[in-house]
Coordinates of C-alpha atoms and ligand atoms in Angstrom, one line a residue:
M1 CA -0.3 0.1 0.2
T2 CA 1.6 3.4 -0.7
E3 CA 2.5 5.7 2.2
L4 CA -0.4 8.1 2.7
T5 CA 2.0 11.1 2.4
A6 CA 3.1 9.8 -1.0
L7 CA -0.1 9.9 -2.1
P8 CA -1.2 12.3 -5.1
Q9 CA -4.2 13.6 -3.0
W10 CA -2.0 14.4 -0.1
H11 CA 0.4 16.5 -2.0
H12 CA -2.5 18.3 -3.7
L13 CA -4.2 18.9 -0.5
E14 CA -0.4 20.1 1.0
K15 CA -1.1 23.1 -1.8
L16 CA -4.3 24.1 -1.2
A17 CA -4.0 24.4 2.9
S18 CA -1.0 26.7 1.4
S19 CA -3.3 28.7 -0.8
I20 CA -6.0 28.4 1.7
G21 CA -4.1 29.6 4.7
E22 CA -4.3 33.3 3.6
Q23 CA -7.7 33.2 2.6
H24 CA -10.8 34.4 5.0
M25 CA -14.2 32.2 5.4
R26 CA -15.7 35.8 5.9
D27 CA -14.8 36.7 2.3
W28 CA -16.0 33.1 1.1
F29 CA -19.4 34.0 2.7
A30 CA -19.5 37.3 1.2
E31 CA -18.6 36.3 -2.2
D32 CA -20.7 32.8 -2.3
S33 CA -24.0 33.1 -1.6
D34 CA -25.0 29.5 -2.2
R35 CA -22.0 28.3 0.4
A36 CA -24.2 27.6 3.2
A37 CA -27.1 26.1 0.8
R38 CA -24.4 24.1 -0.5
M39 CA -22.4 23.0 2.4
Q40 CA -25.3 21.0 4.5
V41 CA -26.6 17.6 4.9
E42 CA -29.4 15.8 6.3
S43 CA -30.3 12.1 7.6
C44 CA -31.5 9.8 10.1
G45 CA -32.8 13.1 12.2
L46 CA -29.5 15.2 12.2
Y47 CA -28.8 18.2 10.2
L48 CA -25.0 19.0 9.5
D49 CA -24.4 22.5 8.5
F50 CA -20.4 22.1 7.6
S51 CA -20.2 25.7 5.5
K52 CA -18.2 27.3 8.2
N53 CA -14.8 25.4 7.7
R54 CA -12.0 26.3 5.9
V55 CA -12.5 24.3 2.9
T56 CA -13.5 24.9 -0.8
D57 CA -15.1 22.4 -2.7
E58 CA -11.9 21.3 -4.3
V59 CA -10.4 20.4 -0.8
M60 CA -13.7 18.5 -0.4
Q61 CA -13.1 16.5 -3.5
T62 CA -9.7 16.0 -2.7
L63 CA -10.3 14.9 0.6
F64 CA -12.8 12.4 -0.2
S65 CA -10.8 11.0 -2.9
L66 CA -7.9 10.5 -0.4
A67 CA -10.3 8.4 1.4
D68 CA -11.5 6.2 -1.4
A69 CA -7.2 5.7 -2.0
Q70 CA -7.0 4.5 1.3
G71 CA -9.9 1.8 1.0
L72 CA -12.8 3.3 2.4
E73 CA -15.4 1.5 0.7
E74 CA -13.5 -2.0 0.9
Q75 CA -12.8 -1.6 4.8
R76 CA -16.3 -0.6 5.0
K77 CA -17.7 -3.5 3.6
S78 CA -15.0 -5.6 5.5
M79 CA -16.2 -4.0 8.9
F80 CA -19.8 -5.0 8.0
A81 CA -19.3 -8.2 6.7
G82 CA -17.8 -9.4 9.7
E83 CA -14.4 -9.8 8.9
A84 CA -11.4 -9.6 11.3
I85 CA -10.5 -6.2 10.8
N86 CA -8.8 -5.9 14.4
T87 CA -5.7 -7.4 13.4
T88 CA -3.9 -7.5 16.5
E89 CA -6.5 -9.4 18.3
G90 CA -7.7 -11.3 15.4
R91 CA -11.2 -10.3 15.8
A92 CA -14.2 -8.9 13.9
V93 CA -15.8 -5.7 14.9
L94 CA -19.5 -6.2 14.8
H95 CA -21.1 -3.6 17.1
T96 CA -23.4 -3.0 14.0
A97 CA -24.3 -6.2 14.5
L98 CA -25.7 -5.6 18.0
R99 CA -28.6 -3.2 16.0
N100 CA -29.1 -5.1 12.8
F101 CA -32.7 -5.1 12.2
S102 CA -32.4 -5.9 8.6
D103 CA -32.7 -10.2 8.6
T104 CA -29.2 -10.2 7.1
P105 CA -27.0 -12.7 8.3
I106 CA -23.5 -11.6 9.7
L107 CA -21.2 -14.4 9.9
V108 CA -18.3 -14.7 12.3
N109 CA -15.9 -17.5 11.1
G110 CA -18.8 -19.0 9.2
K111 CA -21.7 -18.5 12.2
D112 CA -24.2 -16.4 11.8
V113 CA -24.2 -14.4 14.9
M114 CA -28.0 -12.5 14.6
P115 CA -29.9 -15.3 16.2
E116 CA -27.5 -14.9 19.7
V117 CA -27.8 -11.5 19.3
K118 CA -31.5 -11.4 19.1
A119 CA -31.6 -14.1 21.9
T120 CA -29.8 -11.8 24.2
L121 CA -31.8 -8.8 23.0
E122 CA -34.9 -10.8 24.0
K123 CA -33.4 -11.4 27.5
V124 CA -32.7 -7.8 28.1
E125 CA -36.5 -7.2 27.2
S126 CA -38.1 -9.9 29.3
F127 CA -35.8 -9.1 32.3
T128 CA -36.4 -5.4 32.0
Q129 CA -40.2 -6.1 31.9
S130 CA -40.2 -8.6 34.9
V131 CA -38.4 -6.0 36.9
H132 CA -40.7 -3.2 35.7
S133 CA -44.0 -4.9 36.1
G134 CA -42.8 -6.0 39.7
A135 CA -42.4 -9.6 38.8
H136 CA -38.9 -9.8 39.6
T137 CA -38.9 -8.6 43.4
G138 CA -36.3 -8.3 45.9
Y139 CA -35.7 -11.1 48.2
T140 CA -38.3 -9.7 51.0
G141 CA -41.2 -9.2 48.0
K142 CA -40.4 -5.7 47.5
A143 CA -40.1 -4.1 44.3
I144 CA -36.8 -2.7 42.6
K145 CA -36.7 0.7 43.0
H146 CA -32.7 0.9 42.4
V147 CA -30.5 0.0 40.2
V148 CA -26.4 0.4 40.9
S149 CA -24.9 -0.1 37.7
I150 CA -21.0 -1.0 38.2
G151 CA -18.2 -1.0 35.3
I152 CA -15.8 1.4 34.0
G153 CA -14.7 3.0 30.7
G154 CA -16.4 1.2 27.9
S155 CA -18.7 -0.8 30.4
F156 CA -19.7 2.7 32.0
L157 CA -19.6 5.7 29.7
G158 CA -22.3 4.5 27.4
P159 CA -25.0 3.6 29.7
K160 CA -24.4 6.3 32.0
I161 CA -24.4 8.9 29.5
M162 CA -27.3 7.7 27.3
T163 CA -29.1 7.4 30.2
E164 CA -28.5 11.1 31.4
A165 CA -29.0 12.4 27.9
L166 CA -32.5 10.9 27.6
K167 CA -33.6 11.9 31.2
P168 CA -37.0 13.1 29.7
Y169 CA -37.6 9.2 29.1
R170 CA -36.9 8.0 32.3
H171 CA -39.1 5.1 33.7
N172 CA -40.9 6.2 36.7
G173 CA -40.1 4.2 39.9
I174 CA -36.3 3.2 38.8
H175 CA -33.6 5.1 39.6
V176 CA -30.5 3.9 38.3
H177 CA -27.1 4.9 39.8
F178 CA -23.5 4.4 38.1
V179 CA -20.3 3.7 40.1
A180 CA -17.1 3.2 37.9
N181 CA -14.1 4.7 40.1
V182 CA -12.2 1.9 42.7
D183 CA -12.3 5.0 45.0
G184 CA -14.2 3.5 47.7
C185 CA -16.0 7.2 47.9
H186 CA -18.0 6.4 45.0
I187 CA -19.8 3.0 46.0
H188 CA -19.8 4.3 49.4
D189 CA -21.6 7.4 48.3
V190 CA -24.3 5.5 46.1
L191 CA -25.0 2.4 48.4
S192 CA -25.6 4.7 51.7
G193 CA -29.1 5.8 51.7
L194 CA -30.4 2.6 49.5
D195 CA -32.4 -0.1 51.0
H196 CA -30.4 -3.3 49.9
A197 CA -33.9 -5.2 49.5
E198 CA -34.9 -2.8 46.8
T199 CA -31.7 -2.6 45.1
L200 CA -30.6 -4.7 41.9
V201 CA -27.1 -4.8 41.2
V202 CA -25.7 -4.7 37.3
M203 CA -22.2 -6.0 36.9
S204 CA -20.9 -5.1 33.5
S205 CA -17.4 -6.3 32.3
K206 CA -16.5 -8.0 29.2
S207 CA -13.4 -9.3 30.8
F208 CA -14.6 -10.2 34.1
T209 CA -11.0 -9.4 35.4
T210 CA -11.3 -5.5 35.7
Q211 CA -10.3 -4.7 39.3
E212 CA -12.2 -1.6 39.8
T213 CA -15.5 -3.5 38.9
L214 CA -14.6 -6.6 40.4
Q215 CA -13.8 -4.5 43.8
N216 CA -16.4 -2.5 43.7
T217 CA -19.1 -5.2 43.0
Q218 CA -17.4 -7.1 45.9
S219 CA -17.9 -4.3 48.3
A220 CA -21.6 -4.0 46.7
K221 CA -21.8 -8.0 47.8
N222 CA -20.5 -7.4 51.3
W223 CA -23.1 -4.6 51.7
F224 CA -25.8 -6.3 50.9
L225 CA -24.9 -9.4 53.0
A226 CA -24.2 -6.9 55.9
E227 CA -27.4 -5.5 55.7
G228 CA -29.1 -8.8 56.1
G229 CA -29.4 -10.4 52.7
S230 CA -28.3 -14.0 52.8
Q231 CA -26.0 -15.7 50.1
E232 CA -28.9 -17.4 48.5
D233 CA -30.4 -14.1 48.0
V234 CA -27.8 -12.9 46.0
A235 CA -29.3 -14.3 42.5
K236 CA -32.2 -11.9 42.9
H237 CA -30.1 -8.9 43.4
F238 CA -27.0 -9.5 41.4
V239 CA -27.1 -9.7 37.5
A240 CA -23.6 -9.4 35.2
V241 CA -23.3 -8.8 31.8
S242 CA -19.9 -10.5 30.8
S243 CA -18.4 -12.4 27.9
N244 CA -16.4 -14.5 30.7
V245 CA -19.4 -16.2 31.7
S246 CA -17.2 -19.0 33.6
A247 CA -15.6 -16.0 35.8
A248 CA -19.0 -14.7 36.4
V249 CA -20.3 -17.8 37.8
K250 CA -17.1 -18.4 39.9
F251 CA -17.8 -14.8 41.3
G252 CA -21.1 -15.9 42.6
I253 CA -23.5 -14.8 40.0
A254 CA -26.3 -17.2 39.1
E255 CA -25.9 -18.7 35.3
E256 CA -29.3 -17.6 34.6
N257 CA -28.5 -14.0 35.7
I258 CA -25.9 -13.5 33.0
F259 CA -26.2 -11.6 30.0
P260 CA -23.6 -12.5 27.2
M261 CA -21.7 -10.6 25.4
W262 CA -18.7 -11.5 22.6
D263 CA -15.5 -11.0 21.8
W264 CA -16.2 -8.9 18.5
V265 CA -18.0 -5.9 20.7
G266 CA -15.4 -3.5 21.7
G267 CA -15.8 -2.1 25.0
R268 CA -16.2 1.4 23.4
Y269 CA -18.7 0.1 21.2
S270 CA -20.6 -1.8 24.0
L271 CA -23.6 0.0 24.7
W272 CA -25.7 -1.7 22.2
S273 CA -25.3 -5.1 23.8
A274 CA -26.2 -6.3 26.8
I275 CA -24.0 -3.8 28.3
G276 CA -27.1 -1.4 27.8
L277 CA -29.3 -3.2 30.5
P278 CA -28.9 -0.1 32.8
I279 CA -30.2 2.1 30.0
A280 CA -33.4 -0.2 29.4
L281 CA -34.1 -0.5 33.0
A282 CA -33.7 3.4 33.0
L283 CA -35.7 4.3 30.4
G284 CA -38.0 1.2 29.1
F285 CA -36.9 -1.7 26.5
A286 CA -38.8 0.4 24.1
N287 CA -36.7 3.4 24.1
F288 CA -33.6 1.0 24.5
K289 CA -35.0 -0.2 21.3
Q290 CA -35.4 3.3 19.6
L291 CA -31.7 3.9 20.3
L292 CA -30.6 0.9 18.5
E293 CA -32.7 1.6 15.7
G294 CA -31.5 5.1 15.5
A295 CA -27.8 3.8 15.3
H296 CA -29.2 1.1 12.5
A297 CA -30.4 4.3 10.5
M298 CA -26.9 5.6 10.6
D299 CA -25.5 2.5 9.8
R300 CA -27.3 2.4 6.9
H301 CA -26.7 5.9 5.6
F302 CA -23.1 5.3 6.2
A303 CA -23.2 2.3 4.6
T304 CA -25.0 3.6 1.0
A305 CA -24.6 7.3 1.3
P306 CA -22.1 9.0 -1.3
N307 CA -19.0 10.6 0.1
E308 CA -20.6 14.3 -0.7
R309 CA -23.7 13.5 1.5
N310 CA -22.4 11.0 4.0
L311 CA -22.4 12.4 7.7
P312 CA -19.7 10.2 9.1
V313 CA -17.5 10.6 6.2
I314 CA -17.7 14.4 5.4
L315 CA -17.0 15.0 9.9
A316 CA -13.9 12.7 9.0
V317 CA -12.2 13.9 6.5
L318 CA -12.4 17.4 7.8
G319 CA -11.0 16.0 11.1
V320 CA -8.2 14.9 8.7
W321 CA -7.7 18.2 6.9
Y322 CA -7.2 20.3 10.0
R323 CA -5.3 17.6 11.9
N324 CA -2.8 16.6 9.1
F325 CA -2.7 20.1 7.0
F326 CA -3.5 22.6 9.8
G327 CA -1.5 21.1 12.9
A328 CA -4.9 21.2 15.0
Q329 CA -3.8 19.2 18.1
S330 CA -7.6 19.1 19.4
H331 CA -11.1 19.0 18.5
V332 CA -13.8 20.5 20.6
L333 CA -17.6 19.3 21.6
L334 CA -19.9 21.9 22.5
P335 CA -23.3 20.2 23.4
Y336 CA -25.9 22.9 23.7
Y337 CA -28.1 21.0 25.7
H338 CA -27.7 20.0 29.4
Y339 CA -28.7 16.3 29.4
L340 CA -26.1 16.0 26.8
R341 CA -23.4 17.4 28.5
G342 CA -21.6 13.9 28.7
L343 CA -21.2 13.4 25.3
P344 CA -17.8 15.1 25.1
A345 CA -16.2 12.3 27.6
Y346 CA -18.1 9.9 25.8
V347 CA -16.8 10.8 22.3
Q348 CA -13.7 11.1 24.2
Q349 CA -13.1 7.7 24.8
L350 CA -14.6 6.3 21.4
D351 CA -11.8 8.7 19.1
M352 CA -8.8 8.6 21.4
E353 CA -8.9 5.3 22.5
S354 CA -9.2 4.2 19.0
N355 CA -7.1 6.4 17.2
G356 CA -4.6 7.6 19.6
K357 CA -2.2 5.4 17.8
M358 CA 1.3 5.7 16.3
V359 CA 1.8 2.4 14.3
T360 CA 0.1 1.7 11.0
Q361 CA -2.1 -1.9 10.4
Q362 CA 1.4 -3.1 9.1
G363 CA 3.0 -2.1 12.8
E364 CA 4.9 0.8 11.3
R365 CA 5.4 4.0 12.8
V366 CA 3.2 6.7 11.4
T367 CA 4.7 9.7 10.1
Y368 CA 1.9 12.3 10.3
P369 CA -0.5 13.1 13.4
T370 CA -3.4 10.8 13.9
G371 CA -5.9 11.2 16.5
P372 CA -6.4 14.5 18.5
I373 CA -7.3 15.3 21.9
I374 CA -11.3 15.6 22.2
W375 CA -12.4 18.0 24.8
G376 CA -15.5 20.0 25.6
S377 CA -18.6 20.7 27.8
E378 CA -21.8 21.9 27.7
G379 CA -22.7 25.3 26.3
T380 CA -23.4 27.9 27.5
N381 CA -20.6 27.4 30.4
G382 CA -17.7 26.9 28.3
Q383 CA -18.1 30.4 26.7
H384 CA -17.6 32.0 30.0
S385 CA -14.4 30.0 30.4
F386 CA -12.5 28.5 27.6
H387 CA -14.1 29.9 24.6
Q388 CA -11.3 32.7 25.5
L389 CA -8.7 30.2 23.6
I390 CA -10.6 29.4 20.7
H391 CA -11.4 32.8 19.7
Q392 CA -8.2 34.2 20.4
G393 CA -5.4 31.4 21.5
H394 CA -2.6 30.4 19.2
G395 CA -3.7 27.9 16.2
I396 CA -7.2 26.2 15.5
I397 CA -9.2 24.3 17.4
P398 CA -12.2 22.9 15.1
A399 CA -15.4 22.7 17.0
D400 CA -18.6 20.6 16.9
F401 CA -21.6 22.9 17.8
I402 CA -24.7 20.5 18.9
L403 CA -28.1 21.8 19.6
P404 CA -31.4 20.2 19.8
L405 CA -34.1 22.3 18.1
N406 CA -37.1 21.6 20.8
V407 CA -36.4 20.7 24.2
P408 CA -39.2 19.3 26.4
N409 CA -40.9 20.9 29.1
Q410 CA -38.8 24.0 29.0
D411 CA -39.5 27.6 29.0
D412 CA -38.7 28.8 25.3
T413 CA -37.2 32.2 26.8
H414 CA -34.3 29.7 27.8
H415 CA -34.0 28.0 24.8
A416 CA -33.9 30.8 22.3
M417 CA -31.2 32.2 24.4
L418 CA -29.5 29.1 24.1
A419 CA -29.8 28.6 20.8
S420 CA -28.9 32.1 20.0
N421 CA -25.5 31.4 21.8
C422 CA -24.9 28.6 20.2
F423 CA -25.5 30.2 16.6
G424 CA -23.9 33.7 18.1
Q425 CA -20.5 31.7 19.0
A426 CA -20.1 29.7 15.8
Q427 CA -20.5 33.1 13.9
A428 CA -18.0 34.9 16.3
L429 CA -15.6 32.1 15.3
M430 CA -16.0 32.2 11.8
Q431 CA -16.1 35.9 11.4
G432 CA -13.9 37.3 14.1
K433 CA -13.3 41.0 14.4
T434 CA -11.2 43.2 12.6
Y435 CA -8.5 45.3 14.2
E436 CA -10.2 48.3 11.9
E437 CA -13.3 47.6 13.5
C438 CA -12.3 47.3 17.0
F439 CA -10.3 50.6 16.4
E440 CA -13.7 52.0 15.1
D441 CA -15.4 50.8 18.5
L442 CA -13.3 52.6 20.7
T443 CA -13.5 56.0 19.0
D444 CA -14.7 59.1 20.9
K445 CA -14.1 57.1 24.2
G446 CA -11.7 59.9 25.3
L447 CA -8.6 57.6 24.5
G448 CA -5.5 59.0 23.2
E449 CA -4.8 57.5 19.8
A450 CA -2.1 55.3 21.0
E451 CA -4.2 53.6 23.6
Q452 CA -6.6 53.3 20.9
V453 CA -4.1 51.2 19.1
R454 CA -2.9 49.1 21.7
L455 CA -6.5 48.1 23.0
A456 CA -7.5 47.4 19.5
H457 CA -4.6 44.9 19.2
H458 CA -6.2 43.1 22.3
K459 CA -9.9 43.2 21.5
T460 CA -9.1 41.7 17.5
M461 CA -10.4 38.8 16.9
P462 CA -8.9 36.8 14.0
G463 CA -11.9 34.7 13.3
N464 CA -11.4 31.9 10.3
K465 CA -11.8 29.3 13.1
P466 CA -13.7 26.5 11.7
S467 CA -17.0 24.9 13.2
N468 CA -19.7 22.3 12.0
T469 CA -23.0 23.1 13.5
I470 CA -25.1 19.9 14.0
L471 CA -29.0 20.2 14.7
F472 CA -32.0 17.8 15.3
D473 CA -35.3 17.8 16.6
A474 CA -35.8 17.1 19.9
L475 CA -33.2 14.4 21.2
T476 CA -35.2 11.3 21.0
P477 CA -33.7 7.4 21.7
H478 CA -33.6 7.1 17.9
T479 CA -31.3 10.4 17.3
L480 CA -29.2 10.1 20.1
G481 CA -28.4 6.3 18.4
A482 CA -28.0 8.0 15.3
L483 CA -26.0 10.7 16.3
I484 CA -23.9 8.4 18.6
A485 CA -23.3 5.9 15.5
M486 CA -22.3 8.9 13.5
Y487 CA -19.3 9.5 15.4
E488 CA -18.6 5.7 15.8
H489 CA -17.9 5.8 12.3
K490 CA -16.1 9.4 12.0
V491 CA -13.6 7.6 13.9
F492 CA -13.8 4.3 11.6
V493 CA -13.5 6.6 8.6
Q494 CA -10.4 8.8 10.3
G495 CA -8.7 5.4 11.2
V496 CA -9.1 4.4 7.3
V497 CA -7.1 7.3 6.0
W498 CA -4.4 7.2 8.8
Q499 CA -4.1 3.4 8.3
L500 CA -4.9 2.3 12.1
N501 CA -6.3 -0.3 14.0
S502 CA -9.0 2.1 15.6
F503 CA -10.1 -0.9 17.4
D504 CA -7.3 -2.6 19.9
Q505 CA -6.0 -0.5 22.9
W506 CA -2.6 -1.5 23.9
G507 CA -1.9 1.6 25.9
V508 CA -5.2 0.7 28.3
E509 CA -4.1 -2.9 28.8
L510 CA -0.4 -1.8 30.0
G511 CA -2.3 0.2 32.8
K512 CA -4.3 -2.6 34.1
V513 CA -1.2 -4.8 34.4
L514 CA 0.6 -2.4 35.7
G515 CA -1.9 -1.4 38.5
N516 CA -1.9 -4.7 39.8
K517 CA 1.5 -5.3 40.2
V518 CA 2.0 -1.9 42.0
L519 CA -1.1 -3.2 44.1
A520 CA 1.0 -6.6 44.8
G521 CA 3.8 -4.1 46.0
I522 CA 1.8 -2.1 48.1
T523 CA 0.1 -5.4 49.9
G524 CA 3.6 -6.6 50.2
R525 CA 3.1 -9.6 47.7
T526 CA 6.0 -8.6 45.6
E527 CA 9.4 -7.5 46.5
G528 CA 9.9 -3.6 46.4
A529 CA 13.2 -4.0 44.3
N530 CA 11.0 -4.9 41.4
F531 CA 9.9 -1.1 41.0
D532 CA 12.1 1.9 39.6
A533 CA 13.1 4.3 42.2
S534 CA 10.7 6.7 41.7
T535 CA 7.7 4.0 42.1
Q536 CA 9.6 2.3 45.3
Q537 CA 9.9 5.7 46.8
L538 CA 6.0 6.6 46.1
I539 CA 4.9 2.9 47.3
A540 CA 6.8 3.7 50.6
R541 CA 5.5 6.7 51.1
F542 CA 1.9 5.0 50.7
K543 CA 2.8 2.6 53.1
H544 CA 4.4 4.8 55.4
A545 CA 1.1 7.1 55.9
N546 CA -1.4 3.9 56.0
A547 CA 1.2 1.8 58.8
P548 CA -0.8 0.9 61.8
K549 CA -0.1 3.8 64.1
Ligands
LIG601 C1 -13.0 0.2 25.9 C2 -11.8 -0.2 26.8 C3 -12.0 -0.3 28.1 C4 -12.8 -1.4 28.7 C5 -12.7 -1.1 30.2 C6 -13.6 -2.2 30.9 O1 -13.0 0.0 24.7 O2 -11.1 -1.4 26.2 O3 -12.6 1.3 28.3 O4 -14.1 -1.1 28.3 O5 -11.5 -1.5 30.9 O6 -13.2 -3.2 30.8 P1 -14.3 -4.8 31.1 O7 -15.7 -4.2 30.2 O8 -13.8 -5.9 30.4 O9 -14.4 -4.9 32.4

């Protein structure tokens, strides 16, 4: 395969970037009345305006051609077909099968996975309904009122953030709490105040080896027993989602209470599997299914729409443009909707764990920047803080502004203000404010000319800062499913362009191994000499602080 940077499209993009570097989007909008109308796309309930980007039609076409030259079409087909595209782990990548409502069989090693997927979804449905109807009670006969979902990383962020985002759809009478951190404060805070007899614990761990999740579940079990439950009662109060059924049984979870998942579902792509059980418990199964259907609609769009109309492809190539040709180091997500405040953290894991890589699929060191830092927070809060750097800091930080056009149960005045801030910020980033405009504003203020010049320099906003605006009607489960799947496929396309394996996470694996080794050092099960001098020193300080007084 030709090296990415040796492709003719890459060279052409370098030339285009240097000529575009001197042009301002403000002038493009003034000269081209059709620009905004041309650079918009709509599908699956999502509307994207990408006209406020430093791109011409020629740039977009060359970026699409670059993605095609990297084998986008073939690799997309391979993913959907269940080929083992996660080559370092020898696994298929089939989160799309979890939301496949098309009746198309999907084969992994010659076996159709769809019957198991459907059976598991039915198990999620019947369990959810039995909890909601009161058929499944706690051991004393009390209805389940609290669900404590324990998991971390991909077994935590999806369920937590989707449940938070869909707050208006919550099922009355069930409160779902999430615990991830091994810091004992978290589980302690969640459990204290709950009645163990009306609490269900959902333990989510694909591997069933994750230290934090095992420890938090053990602490929850200890709490349940200490509150009066017996070992036999555990079966009514503890369920698990895992691909490691034998380990879950060994831990003490009844086999019928284990919801399966498979090695072809990556952790950060797993909310669509039974890992989504807490979402179904919080919102009802029908809403969980709508979430899957929205994602399925986006899968169809991604698989069939031409590049020019393809939401994930457009977003992906724009990201490549800024990362590789404008030196952008990060990308900011700005959801203007309080309930969607967790989206930046969700996409942060999705993107940074997938494309934060430095070798190609072939194991060669890449010679170009890959995945950017993803960050952000809810608007309008950031406008009173970090937006300063986006407007006037060095370099560019491409932004995604995300806004529902309607929100349930809200005062229209608030929503109009929210929307106007969202659109106003995108406009300000694009237009900026020239030195001349700032100088003019300062006339008749009684300042001397030198002071007027000095202040005008401080107030000048360069503008020409790129952003996408993503709008949708209300944030329904269907729309949210489509939105999340859109970002998943964006990350996939960028991985294709950069020739990465977007589906392994060796950096995360090492952290898990080292954490366990250091714990052995702290608990005295390993010789201190096994660690470097700095780590030895830190362990010694910790032991000293925790020694019996
Ligand atoms: C996701 C990551 C990681 C993983 C957690 C939890 O892609 O691999 O975030 O989800 O480490 O792992 P378990 O589900 O195996 O406990």
